[in-house]
Short mmCIF file of C-alpha atoms in Angstrom, two decimals:
data_model
loop_
_atom_site.label_atom_id
_atom_site.label_comp_id
_atom_site.label_asym_id
_atom_site.label_seq_id
_atom_site.Cartn_x
_atom_site.Cartn_y
_atom_site.Cartn_z
CA MET A 1 -109.51 -80.07 66.93
CA LEU A 2 -106.75 -77.45 65.93
CA GLU A 3 -109.02 -76.03 63.30
CA GLY A 4 -111.79 -75.48 66.01
CA ILE A 5 -109.16 -73.94 68.31
CA PHE A 6 -108.08 -71.57 65.52
CA THR A 7 -111.88 -70.67 64.89
CA GLY A 8 -112.44 -69.97 68.47
CA LEU A 9 -109.32 -67.74 68.81
CA GLY A 10 -110.60 -65.76 65.90
CA THR A 11 -113.93 -65.23 67.39
CA ALA A 12 -112.69 -64.55 70.89
CA LEU A 13 -109.99 -61.97 69.58
CA MET A 14 -112.79 -60.07 67.94
CA PRO A 15 -112.80 -56.43 69.34
CA PHE A 16 -116.31 -56.56 70.37
CA ASN A 17 -115.81 -59.94 72.26
CA ILE A 18 -112.78 -58.61 74.03
CA MET A 19 -114.88 -55.72 75.14
CA MET A 20 -117.50 -58.19 76.46
CA VAL A 21 -114.90 -60.06 78.41
CA VAL A 22 -113.75 -56.80 80.03
CA VAL A 23 -117.27 -55.33 80.79
CA GLY A 24 -118.28 -58.89 82.09
CA CYS A 25 -115.41 -59.21 84.44
CA PHE A 26 -115.66 -55.67 85.74
CA ALA A 27 -119.50 -55.83 86.25
CA GLY A 28 -119.05 -59.45 87.77
CA THR A 29 -116.49 -58.27 90.31
CA PHE A 30 -118.47 -55.38 91.27
CA ILE A 31 -121.68 -57.44 91.76
CA GLY A 32 -119.74 -60.20 93.39
CA MET A 33 -118.46 -57.89 96.14
CA LEU A 34 -122.05 -57.11 97.35
CA PRO A 35 -123.05 -59.71 99.96
CA GLY A 36 -125.98 -61.76 98.60
CA LEU A 37 -125.66 -60.84 95.03
CA GLY A 38 -123.53 -63.81 93.99
CA PRO A 39 -122.82 -65.27 90.61
CA ILE A 40 -126.29 -66.44 90.12
CA SER A 41 -127.83 -63.01 90.47
CA ALA A 42 -124.97 -61.51 88.53
CA VAL A 43 -125.46 -63.85 85.47
CA ALA A 44 -129.26 -63.67 85.61
CA LEU A 45 -129.02 -59.86 85.38
CA MET A 46 -127.05 -60.26 82.09
CA ILE A 47 -129.88 -62.32 80.36
CA PRO A 48 -131.92 -59.33 78.99
CA ILE A 49 -128.64 -57.80 77.58
CA THR A 50 -127.64 -61.07 75.81
CA TYR A 51 -130.77 -61.47 73.91
CA GLY A 52 -129.61 -58.78 71.43
CA LEU A 53 -126.23 -60.45 71.11
CA ASP A 54 -124.47 -63.11 68.81
CA PRO A 55 -124.68 -66.42 70.84
CA ALA A 56 -120.75 -66.45 71.21
CA SER A 57 -120.70 -62.87 72.57
CA GLY A 58 -123.58 -63.56 75.01
CA ILE A 59 -121.94 -66.47 76.50
CA ILE A 60 -118.50 -64.91 76.70
CA LEU A 61 -120.22 -61.82 78.56
CA MET A 62 -122.09 -64.18 80.90
CA ALA A 63 -118.86 -66.38 81.49
CA GLY A 64 -116.91 -63.07 82.29
CA VAL A 65 -119.70 -62.05 84.70
CA TYR A 66 -119.51 -65.60 86.40
CA TYR A 67 -115.85 -65.76 87.24
CA GLY A 68 -115.61 -62.02 87.91
CA ALA A 69 -118.39 -62.56 90.56
CA VAL A 70 -116.53 -65.45 92.05
CA PHE A 71 -113.44 -63.32 92.16
CA GLY A 72 -115.24 -60.24 93.57
CA GLY A 73 -116.79 -62.40 96.29
CA SER A 74 -113.58 -62.82 97.98
CA THR A 75 -112.90 -59.15 98.60
CA SER A 76 -115.98 -58.75 101.09
CA SER A 77 -115.00 -61.91 102.70
CA ILE A 78 -111.52 -60.83 103.30
CA LEU A 79 -112.20 -57.22 104.23
CA ILE A 80 -115.46 -57.24 106.20
CA ASN A 81 -115.97 -61.13 106.96
CA ALA A 82 -119.29 -60.89 104.77
CA PRO A 83 -118.94 -63.45 101.85
CA GLY A 84 -120.13 -62.05 98.71
CA CYS A 85 -121.14 -65.52 97.54
CA ALA A 86 -121.23 -69.10 98.82
CA SER A 87 -118.04 -70.07 97.22
CA THR A 88 -116.22 -67.55 98.94
CA VAL A 89 -117.21 -68.27 102.69
CA VAL A 90 -114.19 -70.43 103.14
CA THR A 91 -112.06 -67.48 101.97
CA SER A 92 -113.02 -65.57 105.04
CA PHE A 93 -111.78 -68.21 107.51
CA ASP A 94 -107.98 -67.14 106.98
CA GLY A 95 -108.56 -64.15 104.82
CA TYR A 96 -110.29 -62.00 107.45
CA PRO A 97 -107.80 -62.90 110.22
CA LEU A 98 -104.97 -61.76 107.80
CA ALA A 99 -106.76 -58.61 107.28
CA GLN A 100 -107.19 -57.89 111.00
CA GLN A 101 -103.52 -58.47 111.36
CA GLY A 102 -102.87 -55.44 109.07
CA GLN A 103 -102.17 -57.74 105.96
CA ALA A 104 -105.36 -57.05 103.84
CA GLY A 105 -103.17 -55.87 100.80
CA LYS A 106 -101.24 -59.16 100.93
CA ALA A 107 -104.56 -61.20 101.36
CA LEU A 108 -106.15 -59.53 98.41
CA ALA A 109 -103.23 -59.90 96.18
CA LEU A 110 -102.85 -63.58 97.04
CA ALA A 111 -106.44 -64.15 96.39
CA ALA A 112 -105.90 -62.38 92.99
CA TYR A 113 -102.91 -64.50 91.90
CA CYS A 114 -104.59 -67.80 93.30
CA SER A 115 -107.84 -66.98 91.45
CA PHE A 116 -105.95 -66.34 88.10
CA THR A 117 -103.90 -69.31 88.48
CA GLY A 118 -106.81 -71.52 89.24
CA GLY A 119 -108.81 -70.09 86.44
CA THR A 120 -106.10 -70.33 83.76
CA VAL A 121 -105.09 -73.84 84.75
CA GLY A 122 -108.76 -74.84 84.48
CA ALA A 123 -109.08 -73.18 81.09
CA ILE A 124 -105.95 -75.05 79.77
CA ILE A 125 -107.25 -78.40 81.02
CA LEU A 126 -110.81 -77.50 79.46
CA LEU A 127 -109.11 -76.64 76.30
CA PHE A 128 -107.52 -80.16 75.77
CA ALA A 129 -109.56 -82.63 77.84
CA ALA A 130 -113.08 -81.46 77.70
CA PRO A 131 -114.55 -84.35 75.87
CA ALA A 132 -112.69 -87.07 77.70
CA LEU A 133 -113.56 -85.49 81.17
CA ALA A 134 -117.18 -85.41 80.05
CA LYS A 135 -117.17 -89.25 79.68
CA VAL A 136 -115.42 -89.63 83.13
CA SER A 137 -118.09 -87.35 84.74
CA LEU A 138 -120.96 -89.42 83.10
CA SER A 139 -119.35 -92.63 84.58
CA PHE A 140 -120.14 -91.29 88.21
CA GLN A 141 -123.16 -93.04 89.61
CA SER A 142 -125.15 -91.98 92.62
CA GLY A 143 -123.23 -94.62 94.87
CA ASP A 144 -119.93 -92.72 93.94
CA TYR A 145 -121.44 -89.27 94.65
CA PHE A 146 -122.40 -90.53 98.12
CA ALA A 147 -119.00 -91.79 98.70
CA LEU A 148 -117.35 -88.59 97.52
CA MET A 149 -119.66 -86.71 99.93
CA VAL A 150 -118.60 -88.80 102.85
CA LEU A 151 -115.13 -88.19 101.86
CA GLY A 152 -115.76 -84.40 101.94
CA LEU A 153 -117.08 -84.78 105.50
CA THR A 154 -113.84 -86.18 106.77
CA ALA A 155 -112.63 -82.61 106.13
CA VAL A 156 -114.59 -81.69 109.27
CA ALA A 157 -111.37 -81.53 111.49
CA ALA A 158 -110.03 -78.84 109.07
CA PHE A 159 -112.70 -76.41 110.36
CA SER A 160 -112.13 -76.82 114.05
CA GLY A 161 -109.57 -75.49 116.40
CA LYS A 162 -107.47 -77.43 118.83
CA GLY A 163 -109.47 -79.40 121.15
CA GLN A 164 -112.71 -78.51 119.19
CA VAL A 165 -113.09 -81.93 117.20
CA ILE A 166 -115.95 -83.09 119.13
CA LYS A 167 -117.73 -79.68 119.09
CA ALA A 168 -117.00 -79.46 115.29
CA MET A 169 -118.63 -83.01 114.87
CA ILE A 170 -121.68 -81.94 116.76
CA MET A 171 -121.96 -78.79 114.60
CA THR A 172 -121.60 -80.88 111.27
CA VAL A 173 -124.58 -83.04 112.51
CA PHE A 174 -126.34 -79.91 113.24
CA GLY A 175 -125.67 -78.78 109.65
CA LEU A 176 -126.79 -82.17 108.23
CA MET A 177 -130.00 -81.76 110.23
CA ILE A 178 -130.83 -78.27 108.70
CA SER A 179 -130.21 -79.78 105.26
CA THR A 180 -133.22 -82.07 105.92
CA VAL A 181 -135.62 -79.43 106.37
CA GLY A 182 -138.17 -78.79 103.53
CA MET A 183 -139.59 -81.05 100.90
CA ASP A 184 -138.15 -84.87 100.50
CA THR A 185 -136.87 -84.97 96.97
CA MET A 186 -137.72 -88.46 96.63
CA THR A 187 -141.16 -88.51 97.98
CA GLY A 188 -142.09 -84.90 98.13
CA ALA A 189 -143.26 -85.01 101.56
CA PRO A 190 -142.64 -82.03 103.91
CA ARG A 191 -140.02 -82.60 106.69
CA PHE A 192 -139.37 -80.57 109.70
CA THR A 193 -141.35 -77.57 108.66
CA PHE A 194 -143.71 -77.57 111.52
CA GLY A 195 -146.64 -76.82 109.19
CA SER A 196 -144.95 -73.58 107.75
CA VAL A 197 -145.27 -73.13 104.06
CA ASP A 198 -142.06 -71.03 104.10
CA LEU A 199 -140.02 -73.63 105.20
CA LEU A 200 -141.12 -76.15 102.36
CA ASP A 201 -138.08 -74.76 100.28
CA GLY A 202 -135.60 -75.44 103.14
CA VAL A 203 -133.21 -72.93 104.54
CA SER A 204 -131.06 -71.29 102.08
CA PHE A 205 -127.24 -71.54 102.30
CA LEU A 206 -126.84 -67.68 101.82
CA LEU A 207 -129.11 -67.10 104.77
CA LEU A 208 -127.14 -69.44 106.89
CA ALA A 209 -123.76 -67.86 105.87
CA MET A 210 -124.79 -64.41 106.45
CA ALA A 211 -126.34 -65.19 109.73
CA THR A 212 -123.27 -67.18 110.88
CA PHE A 213 -120.61 -64.87 109.58
CA ALA A 214 -121.77 -61.35 108.77
CA LEU A 215 -124.61 -60.75 111.25
CA THR A 216 -122.82 -62.33 114.19
CA GLU A 217 -119.59 -60.29 113.38
CA VAL A 218 -121.89 -57.20 113.57
CA VAL A 219 -123.49 -58.09 116.89
CA MET A 220 -120.18 -58.98 118.52
CA SER A 221 -118.80 -55.50 117.47
CA LEU A 222 -121.85 -53.88 118.88
CA MET A 223 -121.53 -55.75 122.20
CA LYS A 224 -117.96 -54.42 122.36
CA ARG A 225 -119.33 -50.88 122.62
CA GLN A 226 -116.44 -49.60 124.33
CA HIS A 227 -114.29 -50.69 121.44
CA LEU A 228 -116.45 -48.90 119.00
CA GLU A 229 -116.35 -45.62 120.91
CA GLU A 230 -112.57 -45.83 121.10
CA ASP A 231 -112.44 -46.82 117.32
CA GLN A 232 -109.64 -44.63 115.78
CA PRO A 233 -109.26 -44.14 112.02
CA ILE A 234 -107.09 -47.02 110.54
CA ASP A 235 -103.64 -45.90 109.18
CA MET A 236 -103.72 -46.88 105.50
CA ALA A 237 -100.00 -47.66 105.87
CA ALA A 238 -100.96 -50.34 108.35
CA LEU A 239 -102.92 -52.30 105.85
CA GLY A 240 -99.76 -53.82 104.68
CA SER A 241 -97.81 -54.43 101.56
CA MET A 242 -99.19 -56.27 98.54
CA LYS A 243 -95.96 -58.20 98.05
CA LEU A 244 -95.34 -61.78 98.77
CA SER A 245 -91.85 -62.95 99.92
CA LYS A 246 -90.08 -65.63 98.04
CA GLU A 247 -90.67 -67.91 101.21
CA GLU A 248 -94.29 -67.23 101.05
CA VAL A 249 -94.56 -67.99 97.31
CA LYS A 250 -92.71 -71.15 97.80
CA GLU A 251 -95.15 -72.09 100.74
CA VAL A 252 -98.31 -71.51 98.61
CA ALA A 253 -97.06 -72.86 95.30
CA PRO A 254 -97.85 -76.68 95.91
CA THR A 255 -101.17 -75.61 97.49
CA VAL A 256 -102.01 -73.57 94.34
CA ALA A 257 -100.95 -76.62 92.00
CA ARG A 258 -103.11 -79.06 93.94
CA SER A 259 -106.13 -76.98 94.37
CA SER A 260 -106.12 -75.97 90.56
CA VAL A 261 -106.56 -79.65 89.57
CA PHE A 262 -108.72 -80.61 92.49
CA GLY A 263 -110.99 -77.71 92.01
CA PHE A 264 -111.37 -78.33 88.25
CA ILE A 265 -112.16 -81.96 88.81
CA ILE A 266 -114.75 -81.26 91.32
CA GLY A 267 -116.30 -78.52 88.96
CA VAL A 268 -116.73 -81.19 86.23
CA LEU A 269 -118.98 -83.26 88.37
CA PRO A 270 -122.52 -82.28 87.83
CA GLY A 271 -124.14 -80.87 91.06
CA ALA A 272 -120.79 -80.17 92.87
CA GLY A 273 -119.68 -76.63 91.89
CA ALA A 274 -117.34 -74.00 93.33
CA THR A 275 -118.65 -73.89 96.72
CA ILE A 276 -118.12 -77.68 97.42
CA ALA A 277 -114.77 -77.40 95.69
CA SER A 278 -113.59 -74.53 98.10
CA PHE A 279 -114.60 -76.39 101.10
CA LEU A 280 -113.06 -79.60 100.21
CA ALA A 281 -109.87 -77.88 99.00
CA TYR A 282 -109.52 -76.30 102.44
CA GLY A 283 -110.02 -79.43 104.28
CA MET A 284 -107.65 -81.37 101.84
CA GLU A 285 -104.99 -78.64 102.46
CA ARG A 286 -105.20 -78.87 106.06
CA ASN A 287 -105.02 -82.62 105.95
CA PHE A 288 -101.71 -82.21 104.12
CA ALA A 289 -100.32 -79.92 106.63
CA SER A 290 -98.01 -80.74 109.35
CA ALA A 291 -99.34 -80.66 112.93
CA LYS A 292 -97.46 -77.29 113.55
CA GLU A 293 -98.99 -75.86 110.41
CA LYS A 294 -102.46 -77.14 111.28
CA LEU A 295 -102.49 -74.66 114.13
CA LYS A 296 -102.19 -71.63 111.71
CA PHE A 297 -105.28 -72.63 109.80
CA GLY A 298 -108.27 -70.24 110.72
CA ARG A 299 -105.84 -67.72 112.39
CA GLY A 300 -104.40 -66.31 108.86
CA ALA A 301 -102.61 -69.07 107.25
CA LEU A 302 -101.61 -68.36 103.80
CA ARG A 303 -102.39 -71.80 102.53
CA GLY A 304 -105.77 -71.70 104.16
CA LEU A 305 -106.51 -68.63 101.79
CA ALA A 306 -104.94 -69.97 98.73
CA ALA A 307 -106.66 -73.29 98.68
CA PRO A 308 -110.19 -72.19 98.44
CA GLU A 309 -109.39 -69.23 96.31
CA THR A 310 -107.63 -71.34 93.62
CA ALA A 311 -110.20 -74.29 93.83
CA ASN A 312 -113.40 -72.13 93.47
CA ASN A 313 -111.96 -70.54 90.16
CA ALA A 314 -110.70 -73.72 88.85
CA ALA A 315 -114.32 -75.25 89.66
CA SER A 316 -115.94 -72.45 88.08
CA THR A 317 -114.15 -73.27 84.68
CA GLY A 318 -114.57 -77.04 85.30
CA SER A 319 -118.28 -76.60 85.53
CA PHE A 320 -118.48 -75.61 81.85
CA VAL A 321 -117.40 -79.15 80.79
CA PRO A 322 -120.91 -80.74 81.52
CA LEU A 323 -122.56 -77.73 80.25
CA LEU A 324 -120.91 -77.54 76.96
CA THR A 325 -120.29 -81.16 76.29
CA LEU A 326 -123.35 -82.76 77.73
CA GLY A 327 -125.90 -80.10 78.08
CA ILE A 328 -126.19 -80.63 81.79
CA PRO A 329 -125.58 -77.79 84.05
CA GLY A 330 -123.12 -78.36 86.70
CA SER A 331 -124.47 -75.52 89.05
CA GLY A 332 -127.24 -73.02 89.42
CA THR A 333 -125.24 -70.32 87.56
CA THR A 334 -124.59 -72.74 84.54
CA ALA A 335 -128.23 -73.62 84.62
CA ILE A 336 -128.94 -69.92 83.69
CA MET A 337 -126.34 -69.97 80.99
CA LEU A 338 -127.79 -73.20 79.59
CA GLY A 339 -131.37 -71.34 79.29
CA ALA A 340 -129.68 -68.47 77.63
CA LEU A 341 -127.93 -70.68 75.06
CA ILE A 342 -131.11 -72.55 74.27
CA ALA A 343 -133.02 -69.22 74.01
CA ALA A 344 -130.36 -68.11 71.50
CA GLY A 345 -130.76 -71.07 69.27
CA VAL A 346 -127.75 -73.06 70.57
CA GLN A 347 -128.16 -76.54 71.88
CA PRO A 348 -125.24 -77.50 74.25
CA GLY A 349 -124.31 -81.27 74.29
CA PRO A 350 -122.11 -83.67 72.21
CA ARG A 351 -122.90 -81.97 68.82
CA LEU A 352 -121.77 -78.52 69.96
CA PHE A 353 -118.16 -79.17 68.79
CA VAL A 354 -119.66 -79.77 65.28
CA ASP A 355 -122.83 -77.53 64.87
CA ASN A 356 -121.38 -74.24 66.76
CA PRO A 357 -117.54 -74.72 66.83
CA ASP A 358 -117.31 -70.92 67.01
CA VAL A 359 -119.32 -70.81 70.37
CA PHE A 360 -117.50 -74.04 71.92
CA TRP A 361 -113.94 -72.80 71.58
CA SER A 362 -114.47 -69.11 71.81
CA VAL A 363 -115.92 -69.57 75.32
CA ILE A 364 -113.06 -71.57 76.36
CA ILE A 365 -110.45 -69.39 74.83
CA SER A 366 -112.24 -66.32 76.34
CA MET A 367 -111.89 -67.78 79.88
CA TYR A 368 -108.11 -67.59 79.58
CA PHE A 369 -108.39 -63.77 78.63
CA GLY A 370 -110.99 -63.30 81.22
CA ASN A 371 -108.69 -64.49 84.03
CA LEU A 372 -105.90 -62.11 82.77
CA VAL A 373 -108.31 -59.09 82.58
CA LEU A 374 -109.39 -59.82 86.27
CA LEU A 375 -105.76 -59.88 87.17
CA ILE A 376 -104.87 -56.54 85.41
CA LEU A 377 -108.04 -54.90 86.49
CA ASN A 378 -108.03 -55.80 90.16
CA LEU A 379 -104.29 -55.70 91.21
CA PRO A 380 -104.08 -51.91 90.72
CA LEU A 381 -107.36 -51.45 92.53
CA ILE A 382 -106.30 -53.44 95.67
CA PRO A 383 -105.05 -50.19 97.43
CA TYR A 384 -108.30 -48.47 96.91
CA ILE A 385 -110.25 -51.53 97.59
CA SER A 386 -108.58 -51.96 101.06
CA ARG A 387 -109.83 -48.51 102.09
CA LEU A 388 -112.95 -50.40 103.13
CA LEU A 389 -111.18 -51.23 106.16
CA ALA A 390 -110.53 -47.53 106.90
CA ILE A 391 -114.23 -46.75 107.15
CA PRO A 392 -115.16 -46.10 110.71
CA ARG A 393 -117.10 -49.15 112.27
CA GLN A 394 -119.99 -46.85 113.01
CA ILE A 395 -120.63 -46.61 109.26
CA LEU A 396 -119.43 -49.91 108.18
CA ILE A 397 -121.62 -51.88 110.48
CA PRO A 398 -124.94 -50.23 109.17
CA LEU A 399 -123.57 -50.91 105.50
CA ILE A 400 -122.90 -54.63 106.29
CA LEU A 401 -126.49 -54.98 107.94
CA PHE A 402 -127.95 -53.32 104.84
CA PHE A 403 -126.18 -55.38 102.21
CA SER A 404 -126.60 -58.69 104.35
CA ILE A 405 -130.35 -58.22 104.77
CA THR A 406 -131.20 -56.86 101.27
CA GLY A 407 -128.98 -59.70 99.68
CA VAL A 408 -130.97 -62.36 101.43
CA TYR A 409 -134.37 -60.81 100.81
CA LEU A 410 -133.55 -60.28 97.13
CA VAL A 411 -133.11 -63.95 96.58
CA SER A 412 -136.60 -65.06 97.84
CA PHE A 413 -138.49 -61.68 98.28
CA ASN A 414 -139.81 -63.32 101.34
CA THR A 415 -139.74 -61.55 104.79
CA PHE A 416 -139.76 -64.89 106.55
CA ASP A 417 -136.08 -65.35 105.46
CA ILE A 418 -135.07 -62.14 107.29
CA GLN A 419 -136.83 -63.34 110.50
CA MET A 420 -134.98 -66.82 109.98
CA MET A 421 -131.83 -65.05 109.53
CA VAL A 422 -132.30 -63.12 112.92
CA PHE A 423 -133.30 -66.29 114.72
CA ILE A 424 -130.22 -68.16 113.34
CA THR A 425 -127.92 -65.14 114.24
CA VAL A 426 -129.15 -65.49 117.92
CA ILE A 427 -128.48 -69.19 118.11
CA ALA A 428 -125.11 -68.66 116.31
CA LEU A 429 -124.06 -66.14 118.61
CA PHE A 430 -124.96 -68.24 121.72
CA LEU A 431 -122.82 -71.22 120.13
CA LYS A 432 -120.03 -68.88 119.22
CA MET A 433 -119.90 -67.83 122.83
CA LEU A 434 -119.62 -71.38 123.90
CA GLU A 435 -116.64 -71.71 121.20
CA PHE A 436 -118.49 -73.88 118.68
CA PRO A 437 -117.09 -73.40 115.29
CA MET A 438 -119.54 -72.46 112.67
CA ALA A 439 -117.79 -73.82 109.48
CA PRO A 440 -118.51 -77.35 110.12
CA MET A 441 -122.27 -76.69 110.22
CA LEU A 442 -122.07 -75.01 106.77
CA LEU A 443 -119.92 -78.11 105.50
CA GLY A 444 -122.82 -80.58 106.86
CA TYR A 445 -125.25 -78.28 105.26
CA ILE A 446 -123.72 -78.21 101.83
CA LEU A 447 -122.78 -81.85 101.72
CA GLY A 448 -125.97 -82.93 103.43
CA GLY A 449 -128.50 -82.41 100.66
CA ILE A 450 -126.35 -84.02 97.84
CA MET A 451 -125.42 -86.94 100.06
CA GLU A 452 -129.19 -87.67 101.09
CA GLN A 453 -130.33 -87.62 97.37
CA ASN A 454 -127.44 -89.90 96.10
CA LEU A 455 -128.02 -92.23 99.09
CA SER A 456 -131.66 -92.52 98.37
CA ARG A 457 -131.19 -93.31 94.76
CA SER A 458 -128.59 -95.81 95.39
CA LEU A 459 -130.76 -97.45 98.10
CA VAL A 460 -133.66 -97.52 95.51
CA MET A 461 -131.57 -99.12 92.72
CA SER A 462 -130.01 -101.77 95.18
CA ASP A 463 -133.40 -102.65 96.75
CA GLY A 464 -132.68 -100.89 100.09
CA SER A 465 -129.45 -102.89 100.47
CA LEU A 466 -126.11 -101.15 101.15
CA ASP A 467 -124.40 -103.42 98.67
CA PHE A 468 -123.82 -100.63 96.36
CA ILE A 469 -120.88 -99.38 98.41
CA TRP A 470 -118.64 -102.68 97.85
CA GLU A 471 -120.17 -103.61 94.43
CA ARG A 472 -118.46 -100.87 92.41
CA PRO A 473 -114.70 -100.58 92.98
CA LEU A 474 -114.68 -96.63 92.67
CA THR A 475 -117.30 -96.38 95.43
CA LEU A 476 -115.31 -98.72 97.67
CA THR A 477 -112.02 -96.88 96.95
CA ILE A 478 -113.55 -93.43 97.94
CA ILE A 479 -115.15 -94.99 100.93
CA THR A 480 -111.84 -96.55 101.98
CA ILE A 481 -109.94 -93.40 101.55
CA ALA A 482 -112.67 -91.64 103.62
CA VAL A 483 -112.16 -94.18 106.45
CA ILE A 484 -108.26 -93.90 106.41
CA LEU A 485 -108.60 -90.12 106.57
CA LEU A 486 -111.08 -90.31 109.54
CA PHE A 487 -108.71 -92.52 111.51
CA MET A 488 -105.49 -90.82 110.32
CA PRO A 489 -104.99 -88.72 113.43
CA LEU A 490 -105.14 -91.87 115.63
CA ILE A 491 -102.87 -93.87 113.11
CA SER A 492 -100.40 -91.19 113.17
CA LYS A 493 -100.50 -90.76 116.89
CA PHE A 494 -99.89 -94.65 117.25
CA PHE A 495 -96.86 -94.44 115.00
CA GLU A 496 -95.43 -91.52 116.76
CA SER A 497 -95.68 -93.04 120.21
CA ARG A 498 -94.05 -96.11 118.95
CA ALA A 499 -91.20 -94.15 117.38
CA LYS A 500 -90.89 -92.28 120.65
CA LYS A 501 -90.86 -95.57 122.65
CA GLY A 502 -88.27 -96.92 120.15
CA ILE A 503 -85.99 -93.81 120.72
CA GLU A 504 -86.31 -93.90 124.50
CA SER A 505 -85.40 -97.65 124.53
CA SER A 506 -82.43 -97.21 122.31
CA VAL A 507 -81.23 -94.45 124.50
CA ASN A 508 -81.74 -96.37 127.71
CA THR A 509 -79.93 -99.47 126.03
CA GLY A 510 -77.05 -97.04 125.11
CA GLU A 511 -76.78 -95.79 128.58
CA GLY A 512 -76.85 -99.35 130.14
CA GLY A 513 -74.08 -100.31 127.62
#
């Protein structure tokens, strides 16, 4: 193994490959900032360039573009509430409120530090534990995946404000319903398409995210015309400092540590990926928070920004485990990389260690350099990037509209998606006015598809019986944790009231004595 690491180090440190890392990170960050053009589009754009490169240099370039795009996606989420890619949707929940409170510099700096830490921790775990983790991920069966998705749905409370739990649950069901539109993956039968060919592929996540966040934000701004007319140029000094105080670092440090490991583990599981990791990490962090801290989530909580930003970068690194060691792509982006590697004559899988050690180890080592390059490249640029907020809204709104609509169109080249986006925006606007949270719908949509596929497979394998839930200890353990988390608020309320009664009773006894 040490010999392989030194071989990879030699390849990764070649001047040309270092240049590939820098170019990849820069291009990825820029493309990731544009709403709609996420990591998949960014990596796909690199394929023609990699044809003329050595396989190691090609995959190093694409890996740099991948985590650069994930990193860049957070910028538009924080500054204009228009997520650059799916994995940075959750970043906008607390990042955008922070920017609105005049702390855009701090939010961007925190996102940069968290992304760097998540990606670096992920690269270190990948370096030492990739082969062992590949075996663990292979041991996951469809029942375990189903249980994991059920566990993910318990995070729904994390995406709702005070007194909105019922509304959040309704929106989650709404999201689950949207995920069923399109072809049934098991039978191939069309469902809820109303005879429309355009709905056979279902509703895309990007379309939903753009409609419920970017476009509703634009329409809400237009509805406040008086505010627009009185819009004054923003004082750049009001964008806030980029520095984090000691107290703030102490506050987010445990979150970053937890989310790094958690994000990496989710990334290792084939089919999960950075988007699910960011949603689950946000939900987990809110579950860990005290009742007082929970109220800050969604209103500019530093922990709420740190968790998804760390987890999505760690998961991006983790998704290379199934790709390199098993030849199984863990996400759409790594599927494109798999195709590029095979086209270059490299077969990812268990023999990649032996047949192409330079490719395997140099990719892992270049990930560490890539994260360092992202930090060095982006931190000095934050004051300039933050100037996006200083653009008058009369100019910014048409720009958001342009990038959102073009981004959605470029994914499918189908005008029906634009019409669908407008339709969903109208519904989302109506629901937003009634104070229904949008995030639970996205959570239900994301988890719904994977949950249904794995439930169907499990039921087929167990002849339609639900025995698979308690037959495997791993499935049963995850489901038990999910049930405990679901009833945790009721359980803690019960113990709190008992403790309160105990104190009152002891005070009364003391007074009586």
